[in-house]
XYZ file of C-alpha atoms in Angstrom:
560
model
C 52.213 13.079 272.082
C 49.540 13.096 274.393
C 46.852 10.083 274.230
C 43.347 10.440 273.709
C 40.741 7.937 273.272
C 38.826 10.138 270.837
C 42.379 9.787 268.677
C 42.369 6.103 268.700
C 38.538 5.811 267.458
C 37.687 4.697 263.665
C 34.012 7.023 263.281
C 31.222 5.510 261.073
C 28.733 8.221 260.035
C 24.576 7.058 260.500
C 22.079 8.640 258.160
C 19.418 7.030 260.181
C 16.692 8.137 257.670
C 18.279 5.778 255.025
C 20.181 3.176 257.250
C 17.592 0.983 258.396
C 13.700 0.586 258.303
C 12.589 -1.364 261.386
C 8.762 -1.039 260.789
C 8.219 -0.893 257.366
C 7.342 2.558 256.773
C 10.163 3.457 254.302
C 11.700 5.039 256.701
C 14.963 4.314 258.049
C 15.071 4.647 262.465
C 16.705 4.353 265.732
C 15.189 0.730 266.046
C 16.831 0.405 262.682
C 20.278 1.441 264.147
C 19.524 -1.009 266.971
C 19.329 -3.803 264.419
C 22.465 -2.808 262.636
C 24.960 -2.367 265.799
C 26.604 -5.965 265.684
C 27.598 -5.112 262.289
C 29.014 -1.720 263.007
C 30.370 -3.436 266.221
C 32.154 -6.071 263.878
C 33.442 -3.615 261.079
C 35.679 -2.246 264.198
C 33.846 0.755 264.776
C 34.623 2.704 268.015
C 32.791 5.996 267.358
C 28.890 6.608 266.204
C 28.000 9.336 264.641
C 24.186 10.599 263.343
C 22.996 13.107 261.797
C 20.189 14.393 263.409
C 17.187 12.913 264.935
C 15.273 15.812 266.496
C 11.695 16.956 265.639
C 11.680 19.112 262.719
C 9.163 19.634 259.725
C 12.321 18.394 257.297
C 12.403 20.801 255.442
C 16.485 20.272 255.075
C 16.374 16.761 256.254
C 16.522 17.007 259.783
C 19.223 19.726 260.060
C 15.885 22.186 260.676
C 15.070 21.243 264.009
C 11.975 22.550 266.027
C 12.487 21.003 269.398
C 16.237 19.971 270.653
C 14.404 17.987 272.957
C 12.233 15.844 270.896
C 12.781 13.054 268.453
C 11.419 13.307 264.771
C 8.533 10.622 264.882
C 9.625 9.175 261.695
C 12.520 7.623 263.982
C 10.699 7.190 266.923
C 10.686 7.925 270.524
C 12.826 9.465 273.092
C 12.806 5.938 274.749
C 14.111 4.426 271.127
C 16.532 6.587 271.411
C 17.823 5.589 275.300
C 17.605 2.264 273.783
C 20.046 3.018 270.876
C 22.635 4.880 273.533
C 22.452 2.172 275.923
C 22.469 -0.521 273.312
C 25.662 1.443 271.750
C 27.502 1.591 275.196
C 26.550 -1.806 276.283
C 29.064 -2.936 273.436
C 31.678 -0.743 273.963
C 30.763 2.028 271.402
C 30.503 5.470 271.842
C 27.631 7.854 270.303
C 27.905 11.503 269.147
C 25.028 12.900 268.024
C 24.907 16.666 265.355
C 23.951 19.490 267.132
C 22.880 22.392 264.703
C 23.502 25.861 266.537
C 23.564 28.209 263.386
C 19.738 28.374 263.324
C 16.427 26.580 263.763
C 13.392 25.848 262.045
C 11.533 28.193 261.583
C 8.856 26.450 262.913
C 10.505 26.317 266.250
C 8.768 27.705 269.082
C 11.800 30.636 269.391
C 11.039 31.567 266.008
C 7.515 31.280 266.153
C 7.595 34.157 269.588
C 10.488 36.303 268.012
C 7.973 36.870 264.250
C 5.238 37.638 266.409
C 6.158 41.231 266.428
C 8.988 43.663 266.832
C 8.518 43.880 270.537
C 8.654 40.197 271.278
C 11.074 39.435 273.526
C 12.548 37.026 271.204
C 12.667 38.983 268.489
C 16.392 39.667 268.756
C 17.009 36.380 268.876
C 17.230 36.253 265.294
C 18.698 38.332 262.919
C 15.759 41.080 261.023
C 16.820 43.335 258.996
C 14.337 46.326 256.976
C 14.620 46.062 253.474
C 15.765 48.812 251.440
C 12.975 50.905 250.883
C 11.487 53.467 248.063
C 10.981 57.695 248.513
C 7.508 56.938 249.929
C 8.923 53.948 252.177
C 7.941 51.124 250.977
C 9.912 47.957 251.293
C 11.062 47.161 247.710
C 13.844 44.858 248.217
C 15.849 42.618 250.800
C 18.416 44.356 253.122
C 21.252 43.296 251.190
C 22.140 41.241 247.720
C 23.373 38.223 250.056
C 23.209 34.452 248.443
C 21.693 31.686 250.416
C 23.664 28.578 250.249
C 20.792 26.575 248.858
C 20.181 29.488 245.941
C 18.111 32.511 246.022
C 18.154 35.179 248.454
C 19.489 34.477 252.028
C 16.554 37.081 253.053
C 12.883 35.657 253.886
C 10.246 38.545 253.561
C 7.779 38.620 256.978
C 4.942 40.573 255.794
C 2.824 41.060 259.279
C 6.462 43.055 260.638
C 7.337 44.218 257.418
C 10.887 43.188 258.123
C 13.158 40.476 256.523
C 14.776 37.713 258.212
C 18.680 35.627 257.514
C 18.654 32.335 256.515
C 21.829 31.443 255.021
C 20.487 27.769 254.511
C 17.130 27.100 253.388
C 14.106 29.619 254.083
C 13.166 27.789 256.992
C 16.180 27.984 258.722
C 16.688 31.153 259.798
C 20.001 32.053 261.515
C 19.821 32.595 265.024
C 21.547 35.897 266.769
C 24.667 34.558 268.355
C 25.492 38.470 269.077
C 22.347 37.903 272.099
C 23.112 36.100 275.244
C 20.047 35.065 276.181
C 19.662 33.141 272.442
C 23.397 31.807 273.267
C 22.411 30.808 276.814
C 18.873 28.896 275.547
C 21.593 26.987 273.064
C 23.708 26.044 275.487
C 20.686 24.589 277.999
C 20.151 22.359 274.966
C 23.818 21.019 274.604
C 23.487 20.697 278.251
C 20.186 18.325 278.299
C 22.260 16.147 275.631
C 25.347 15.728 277.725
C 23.863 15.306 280.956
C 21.457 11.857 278.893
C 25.263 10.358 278.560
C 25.805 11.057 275.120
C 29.591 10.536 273.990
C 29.957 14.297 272.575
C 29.360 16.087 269.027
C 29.502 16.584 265.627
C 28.654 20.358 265.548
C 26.960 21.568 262.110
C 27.727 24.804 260.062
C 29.844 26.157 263.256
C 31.768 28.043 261.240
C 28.682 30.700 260.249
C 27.645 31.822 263.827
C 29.512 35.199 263.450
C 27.760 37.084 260.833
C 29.839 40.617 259.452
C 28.622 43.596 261.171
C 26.261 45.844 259.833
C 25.307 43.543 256.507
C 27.111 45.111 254.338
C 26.414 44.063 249.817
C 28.708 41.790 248.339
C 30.890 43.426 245.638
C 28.697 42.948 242.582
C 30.728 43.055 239.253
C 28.763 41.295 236.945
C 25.434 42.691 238.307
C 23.652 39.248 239.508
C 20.613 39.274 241.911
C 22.132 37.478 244.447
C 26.035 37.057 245.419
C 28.044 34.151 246.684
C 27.835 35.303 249.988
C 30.206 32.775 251.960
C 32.714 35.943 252.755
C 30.096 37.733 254.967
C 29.165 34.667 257.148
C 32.038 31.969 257.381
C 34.849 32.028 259.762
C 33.985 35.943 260.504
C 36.597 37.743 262.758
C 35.612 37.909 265.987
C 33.923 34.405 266.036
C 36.356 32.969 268.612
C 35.302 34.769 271.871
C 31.649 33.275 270.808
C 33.497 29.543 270.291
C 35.891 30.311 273.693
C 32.224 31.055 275.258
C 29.806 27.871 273.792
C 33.260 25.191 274.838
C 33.387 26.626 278.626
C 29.453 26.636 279.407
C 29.053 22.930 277.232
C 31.012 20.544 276.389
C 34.405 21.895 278.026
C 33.397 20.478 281.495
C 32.993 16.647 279.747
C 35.167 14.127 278.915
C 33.461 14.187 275.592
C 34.501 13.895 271.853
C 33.396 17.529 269.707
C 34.067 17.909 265.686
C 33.257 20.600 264.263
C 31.949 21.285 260.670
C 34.321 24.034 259.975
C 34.039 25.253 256.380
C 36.421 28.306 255.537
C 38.932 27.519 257.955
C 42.072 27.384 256.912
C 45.455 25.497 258.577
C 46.453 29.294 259.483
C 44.301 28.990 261.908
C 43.647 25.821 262.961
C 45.485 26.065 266.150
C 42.676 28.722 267.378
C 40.295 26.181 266.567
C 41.595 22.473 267.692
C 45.064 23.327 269.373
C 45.788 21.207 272.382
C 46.198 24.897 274.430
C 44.292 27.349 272.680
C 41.533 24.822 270.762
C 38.115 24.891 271.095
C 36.695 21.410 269.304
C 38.929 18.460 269.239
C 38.719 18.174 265.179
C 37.121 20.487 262.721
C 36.296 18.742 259.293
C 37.470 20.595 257.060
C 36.325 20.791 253.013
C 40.005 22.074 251.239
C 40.383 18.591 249.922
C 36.833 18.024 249.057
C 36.864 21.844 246.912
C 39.167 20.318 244.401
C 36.333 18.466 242.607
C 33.832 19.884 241.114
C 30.849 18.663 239.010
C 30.808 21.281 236.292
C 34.310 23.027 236.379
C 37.126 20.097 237.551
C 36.083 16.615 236.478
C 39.679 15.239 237.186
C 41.029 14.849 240.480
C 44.455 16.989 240.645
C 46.143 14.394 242.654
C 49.410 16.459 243.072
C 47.459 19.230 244.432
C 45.186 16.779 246.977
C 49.009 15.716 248.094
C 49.721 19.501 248.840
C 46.179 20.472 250.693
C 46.156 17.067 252.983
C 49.989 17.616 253.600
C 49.516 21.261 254.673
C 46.510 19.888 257.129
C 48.967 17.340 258.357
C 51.597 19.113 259.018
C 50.370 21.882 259.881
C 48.834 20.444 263.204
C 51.486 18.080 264.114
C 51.812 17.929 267.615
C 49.441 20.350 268.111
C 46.051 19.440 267.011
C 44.434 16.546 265.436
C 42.904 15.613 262.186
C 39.033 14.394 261.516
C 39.713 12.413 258.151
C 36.930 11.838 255.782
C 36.374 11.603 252.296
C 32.588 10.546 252.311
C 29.640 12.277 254.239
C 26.502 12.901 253.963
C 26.834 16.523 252.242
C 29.036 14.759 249.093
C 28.576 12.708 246.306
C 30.199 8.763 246.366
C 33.906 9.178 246.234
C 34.439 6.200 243.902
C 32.083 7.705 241.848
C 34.100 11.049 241.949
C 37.769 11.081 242.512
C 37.385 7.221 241.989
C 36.045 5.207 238.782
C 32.966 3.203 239.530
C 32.678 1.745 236.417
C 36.062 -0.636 234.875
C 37.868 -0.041 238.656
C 35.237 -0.155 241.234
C 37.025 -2.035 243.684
C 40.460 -0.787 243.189
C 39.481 2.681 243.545
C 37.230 2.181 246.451
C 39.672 0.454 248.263
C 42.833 2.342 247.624
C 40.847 5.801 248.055
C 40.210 4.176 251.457
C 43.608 3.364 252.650
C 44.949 6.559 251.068
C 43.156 8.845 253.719
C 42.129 6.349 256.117
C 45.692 6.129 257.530
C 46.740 9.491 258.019
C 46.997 10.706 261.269
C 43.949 11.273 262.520
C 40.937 10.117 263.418
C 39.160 8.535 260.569
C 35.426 8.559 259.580
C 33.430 5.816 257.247
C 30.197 7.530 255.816
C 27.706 4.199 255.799
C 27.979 2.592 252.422
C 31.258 3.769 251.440
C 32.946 0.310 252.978
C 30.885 -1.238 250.432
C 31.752 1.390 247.591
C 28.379 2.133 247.623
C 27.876 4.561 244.415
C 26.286 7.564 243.071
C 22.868 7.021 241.541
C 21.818 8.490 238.388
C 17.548 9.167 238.390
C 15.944 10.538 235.585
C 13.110 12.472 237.162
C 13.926 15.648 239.208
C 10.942 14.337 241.354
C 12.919 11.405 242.327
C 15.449 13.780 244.229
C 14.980 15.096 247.155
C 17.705 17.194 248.782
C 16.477 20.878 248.730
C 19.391 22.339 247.055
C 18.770 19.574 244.195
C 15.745 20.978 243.981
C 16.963 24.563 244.168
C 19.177 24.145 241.139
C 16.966 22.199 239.099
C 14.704 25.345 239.245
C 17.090 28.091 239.133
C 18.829 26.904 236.453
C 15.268 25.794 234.437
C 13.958 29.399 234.522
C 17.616 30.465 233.019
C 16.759 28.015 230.087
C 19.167 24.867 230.657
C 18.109 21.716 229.000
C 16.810 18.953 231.466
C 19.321 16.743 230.780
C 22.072 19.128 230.949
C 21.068 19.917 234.636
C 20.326 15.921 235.198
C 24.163 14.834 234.121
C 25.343 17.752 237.079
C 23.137 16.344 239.881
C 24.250 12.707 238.682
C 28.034 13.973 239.692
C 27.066 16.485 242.662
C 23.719 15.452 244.307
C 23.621 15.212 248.417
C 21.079 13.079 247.617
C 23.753 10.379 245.595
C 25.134 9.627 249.520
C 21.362 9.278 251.278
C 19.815 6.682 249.067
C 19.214 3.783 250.977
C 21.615 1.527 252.265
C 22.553 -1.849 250.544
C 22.136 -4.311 252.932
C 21.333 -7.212 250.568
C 20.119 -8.541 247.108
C 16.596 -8.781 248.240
C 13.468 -6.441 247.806
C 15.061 -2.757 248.063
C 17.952 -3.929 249.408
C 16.752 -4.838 252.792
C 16.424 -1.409 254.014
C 12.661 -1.805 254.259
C 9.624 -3.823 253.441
C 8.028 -1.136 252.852
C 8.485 1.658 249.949
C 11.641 3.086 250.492
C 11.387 7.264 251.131
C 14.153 7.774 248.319
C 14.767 4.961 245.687
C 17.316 2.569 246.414
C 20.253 2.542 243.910
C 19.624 0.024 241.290
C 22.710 -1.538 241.847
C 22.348 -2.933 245.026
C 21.849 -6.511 243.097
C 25.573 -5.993 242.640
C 26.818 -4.051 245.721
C 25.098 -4.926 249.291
C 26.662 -6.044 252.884
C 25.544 -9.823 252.697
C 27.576 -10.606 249.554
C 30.407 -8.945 250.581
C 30.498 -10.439 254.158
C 31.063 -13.685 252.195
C 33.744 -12.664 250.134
C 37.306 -12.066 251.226
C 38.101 -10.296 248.567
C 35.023 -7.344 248.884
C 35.567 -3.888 249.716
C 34.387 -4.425 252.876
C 36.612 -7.433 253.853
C 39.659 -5.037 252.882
C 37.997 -2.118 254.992
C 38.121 -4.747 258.205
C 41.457 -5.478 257.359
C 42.403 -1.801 257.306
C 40.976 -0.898 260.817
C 42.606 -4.123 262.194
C 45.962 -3.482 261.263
C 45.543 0.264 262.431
C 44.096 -0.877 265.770
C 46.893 -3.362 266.089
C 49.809 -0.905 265.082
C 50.103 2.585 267.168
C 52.491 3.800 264.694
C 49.309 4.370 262.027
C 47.916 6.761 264.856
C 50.999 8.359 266.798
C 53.258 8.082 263.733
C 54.581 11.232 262.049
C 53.236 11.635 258.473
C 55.856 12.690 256.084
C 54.999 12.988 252.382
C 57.169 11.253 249.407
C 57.051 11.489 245.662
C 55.090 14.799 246.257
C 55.440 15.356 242.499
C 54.286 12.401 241.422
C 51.142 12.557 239.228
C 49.732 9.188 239.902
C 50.820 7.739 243.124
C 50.177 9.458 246.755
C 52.578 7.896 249.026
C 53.713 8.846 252.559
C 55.691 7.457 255.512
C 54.275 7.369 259.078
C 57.290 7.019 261.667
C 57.020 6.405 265.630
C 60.172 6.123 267.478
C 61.945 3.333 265.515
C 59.324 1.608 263.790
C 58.385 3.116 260.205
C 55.412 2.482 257.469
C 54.908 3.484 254.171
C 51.779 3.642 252.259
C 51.654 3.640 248.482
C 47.790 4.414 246.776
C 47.751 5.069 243.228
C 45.242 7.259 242.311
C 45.069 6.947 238.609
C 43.403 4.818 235.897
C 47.129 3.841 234.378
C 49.853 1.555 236.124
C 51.948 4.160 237.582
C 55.888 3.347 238.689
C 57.396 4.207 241.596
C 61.575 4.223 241.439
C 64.786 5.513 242.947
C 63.352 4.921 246.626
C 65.125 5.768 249.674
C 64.418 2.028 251.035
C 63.911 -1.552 250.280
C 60.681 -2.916 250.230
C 60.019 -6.457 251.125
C 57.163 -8.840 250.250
C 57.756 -10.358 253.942
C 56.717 -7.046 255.330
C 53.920 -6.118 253.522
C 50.630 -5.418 255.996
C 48.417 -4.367 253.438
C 47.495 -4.941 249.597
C 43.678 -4.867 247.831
C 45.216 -6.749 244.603
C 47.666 -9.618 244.788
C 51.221 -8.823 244.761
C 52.795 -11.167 242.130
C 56.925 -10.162 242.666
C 58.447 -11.566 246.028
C 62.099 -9.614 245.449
C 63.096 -7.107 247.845
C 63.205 -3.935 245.781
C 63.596 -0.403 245.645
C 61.139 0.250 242.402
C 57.763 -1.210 242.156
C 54.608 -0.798 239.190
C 51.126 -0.037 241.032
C 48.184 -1.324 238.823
C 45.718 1.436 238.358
C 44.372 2.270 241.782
C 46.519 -0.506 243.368
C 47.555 0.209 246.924
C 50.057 -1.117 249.454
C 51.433 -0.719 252.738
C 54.171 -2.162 253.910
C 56.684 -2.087 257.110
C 59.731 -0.838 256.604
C 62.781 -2.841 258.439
């Protein structure tokens, strides 16, 4: 197998407007980052990612940019930011930054030209549509019964061109017109003026909706709602590889660089069109099967044989091939130990053996910041207190349908974006040193409890087992080049797998489950002289082929 740099890295995940406050505005920064880097540096981090720090009126927290080439001023300045990518190289870290290509804010000079009028020259730039229209012609509804993402129509009436607009995000994102070459070419300019600054390459957002189905056609309406689910019309559309062939070759093809891309809808099938080592595009796609299987109102419990089948199927399915992103955390998600995990009687167990369970896959792996600590979901009581639009889209929607507050409350407790962005728990002091200031977003009550400083001093924390994690993976190739090979695939507790390079074998053993859960009849010995890994202590020193797993115990151990 061939090797990469990019497939050696461990990724940590910045949400710079909640990582650190620098001047006491509430605000987290890129001075903030600057602060933080030893740490990052001393977790074992290889890889930076953040999520974006362009100027944009945040309407969608940054991911609504008006000006590629600008930095938000609630992070600072260009020059903060040459300080953050030197600071980042100077200690042998790399930096990719998001890059949102979808669509813009809609306060973005582009969009501002192309609403002027129908015969601006940007007006094709975007995608209007007329609305469906009355006997006498007048507009009486949008152009089709599409569903924005965020709730509501994915159509924005213009009134001054009579005309609608797509935004399949929030109304101030409208969706640029990848079908015109000129908008392609003015994206690509800005990837350009980001490479050519030194950046280490990409995390590329919402990639997967650029192709749009021609001619707009309704979404099969059965049970007659306003708007339809609308995911089928604008994700993963035939036809959107010539535009992906296109954006690699005039970009980031010509850089040794590092490109994930979000890649909702895609399925292993074809996977090879999008990170195949011949016919590939990105280097990684992160990709949301794994993540589908829990859901707030539908599928409390975490169907662990079926999480076996979808990672196992991503796996294998790109051995030798492709390569994995591996993540179970980011900034789009709830807390996993508050999710597939239990933050309540098995905090640590099941924010440690979640971690090891994923984080040694082949692949390259990804920390969102917090979930080393087990940072976890917060529970406000106050819809005000939220602020992640499609919180706040919800909250309404489902109001003016006549669910109780609390009802809607208890399913943004378990599905809020806004449970991964509150502020980061650096310590037990005022808001948990993220800021001396008032923090933009509460800061999880818990961080008394749960913060960086205590854990730093305890070599039992989530954190100390996270270091240990990435060192042994660092120190052992066969945890990156190994072939994965599931075992126990039926097993309704424990998620186990092998990873084998040449002659030298692992085997990792998470389980998953709030019960002990045995493992017997194994096809080897296990020893207690060759075990690398363990987040509770391992009482029985025989060699043996049958071992108990506390609930959400894991271990990994060498196999001779």
């Amino acid at each position: 197998m061939k090797k990469i740099w990019w497939k050696e890295a461990v990724g940590y995940q910045i949400y710079p407007r909640s990582f650190q406050d620098s001047n006491g505005d509430g605000i987290g920064d890129l001075q903030g980052i600057v602060q933080r880097l030893d740490y990052v540096k001393e977790l074992g981090i290889d890889v930076i990612w953040i999520c974006p720090m362009y100027q944009s009126p945040n309407d969608d927290n940054g991911y609504d940019i008006s000006d590629y080439q600008a930095i938000m001023d609630d992070f600072g300045t260009m020059e903060d930011f040459d300080t953050l990518l030197s600071e980042v190289h100077k200690r042998d870290m790399k930096l990719i930054i998001d890059f949102v290509p979808n669509h813009t804010s809609d306060e973005h000079q582009w969009f501002v030209e192309s609403r002027e009028s129908k015969d601006s020259p940007k007006r094709d730039w975007y995608i209007w549509r007329d609305g469906k229209k009355d006997k006498s012609g007048k507009t009486i509804a949008e152009p089709n019964n599409w569903e924005s993402i965020f709730g509501g129509s994915a159509w924005e009436y213009d009134e001054k061109t009579d005309q609608y607009y797509l935004h399949v995000f929030s109304t101030k994102q409208p969706d640029v017109n990848w079908e015109n070459s000129d908008a392609r070419q003015a994206i690509y300019d800005q990837v350009n003026y980001w490479l050519d600054k030194g950046i280490d390459g990409f995390r590329i957002d919402a990639v997967s909706h650029i192709k749009k189905r021609k001619k707009f056609p309704d979404m099969p309406n059965p049970k007659k709602k306003k708007y339809v689910s609308s995911f089928d019309m604008h994700m993963n559309q035939k036809g959107i590889q010539p535009l992906l062939k296109e954006f690699k070759e005039k970009t980031y093809g010509q850089y040794d660089v590092m490109t994930v891309g979000e890649a909702n809808g895609v399925s292993i099938d074809e996977a090879d069109l999008w990170v195949g080592e011949k016919k590939g595009k990105m280097d990684m796609i992160f990709q949301f099967e794994h993540l589908g299987l829990w859901d707030a109102e539908t599928n409390l419990q975490l169907d662990i044989v079926e999480l076996k089948k979808v990672l196992t199927r991503w796996q294998k399915g790109l051995e030798n091939n492709g390569w994995n992103a591996l993540f179970i955390e980011n900034h789009d998600k709830p807390r996993v130990v508050s999710t597939w995990g239990n933050d309540d009687e098995f905090w640590y167990e099941s924010a440690t053996s979640m971690a090891a369970m994923y984080f040694l896959m082949q692949g390259t792996p990804f920390i969102y910041q917090g979930q080393e600590i087990g940072m976890t979901n917060v529970q406000f009581d106050s819809i005000d207190d939220y602020d992640d639009v499609s919180a706040k889209n919800l909250y309404r929607i489902r109001r003016e349908d006549g669910v109780p507050h609390d009802d809607i409350m208890r399913i943004l407790w378990a599905s809020s974006r806004d449970n991964s962005r509150t502020p980061m728990q650096w310590s037990s002091d005022e808001q948990a040193g993220f800021t001396t200031g008032l923090p933009w977003m509460k800061v999880n009550p818990n961080y008394k409890e749960i913060n960086v400083e205590d854990q730093l001093k305890d070599e039992d924390s989530v954190l100390s087992f996270y270091k240990r994690m990435i060192e042994m993976k660092k120190n052992n190739e066969v945890f990156t080049y190994g072939t994965y090979d599931l075992i126990l695939d039926e097993h309704h507790q424990i998620y186990a797998y092998t990873r084998t390079l040449e002659d030298e074998q692992v085997v990792i053993f998470t389980n998953l489950s709030t019960k002990d859960a045995i493992c017997d009849d194994l096809d080897f010995t296990l020893s207690f002289d060759n075990l690398m890994l363990n987040n509770l202590p391992v009482t029985t020193h025989d060699d043996t082929s049958t071992i108990v797993l506390k609930p959400y115990e894991a271990r990994v151990y060498k196999l001779s």
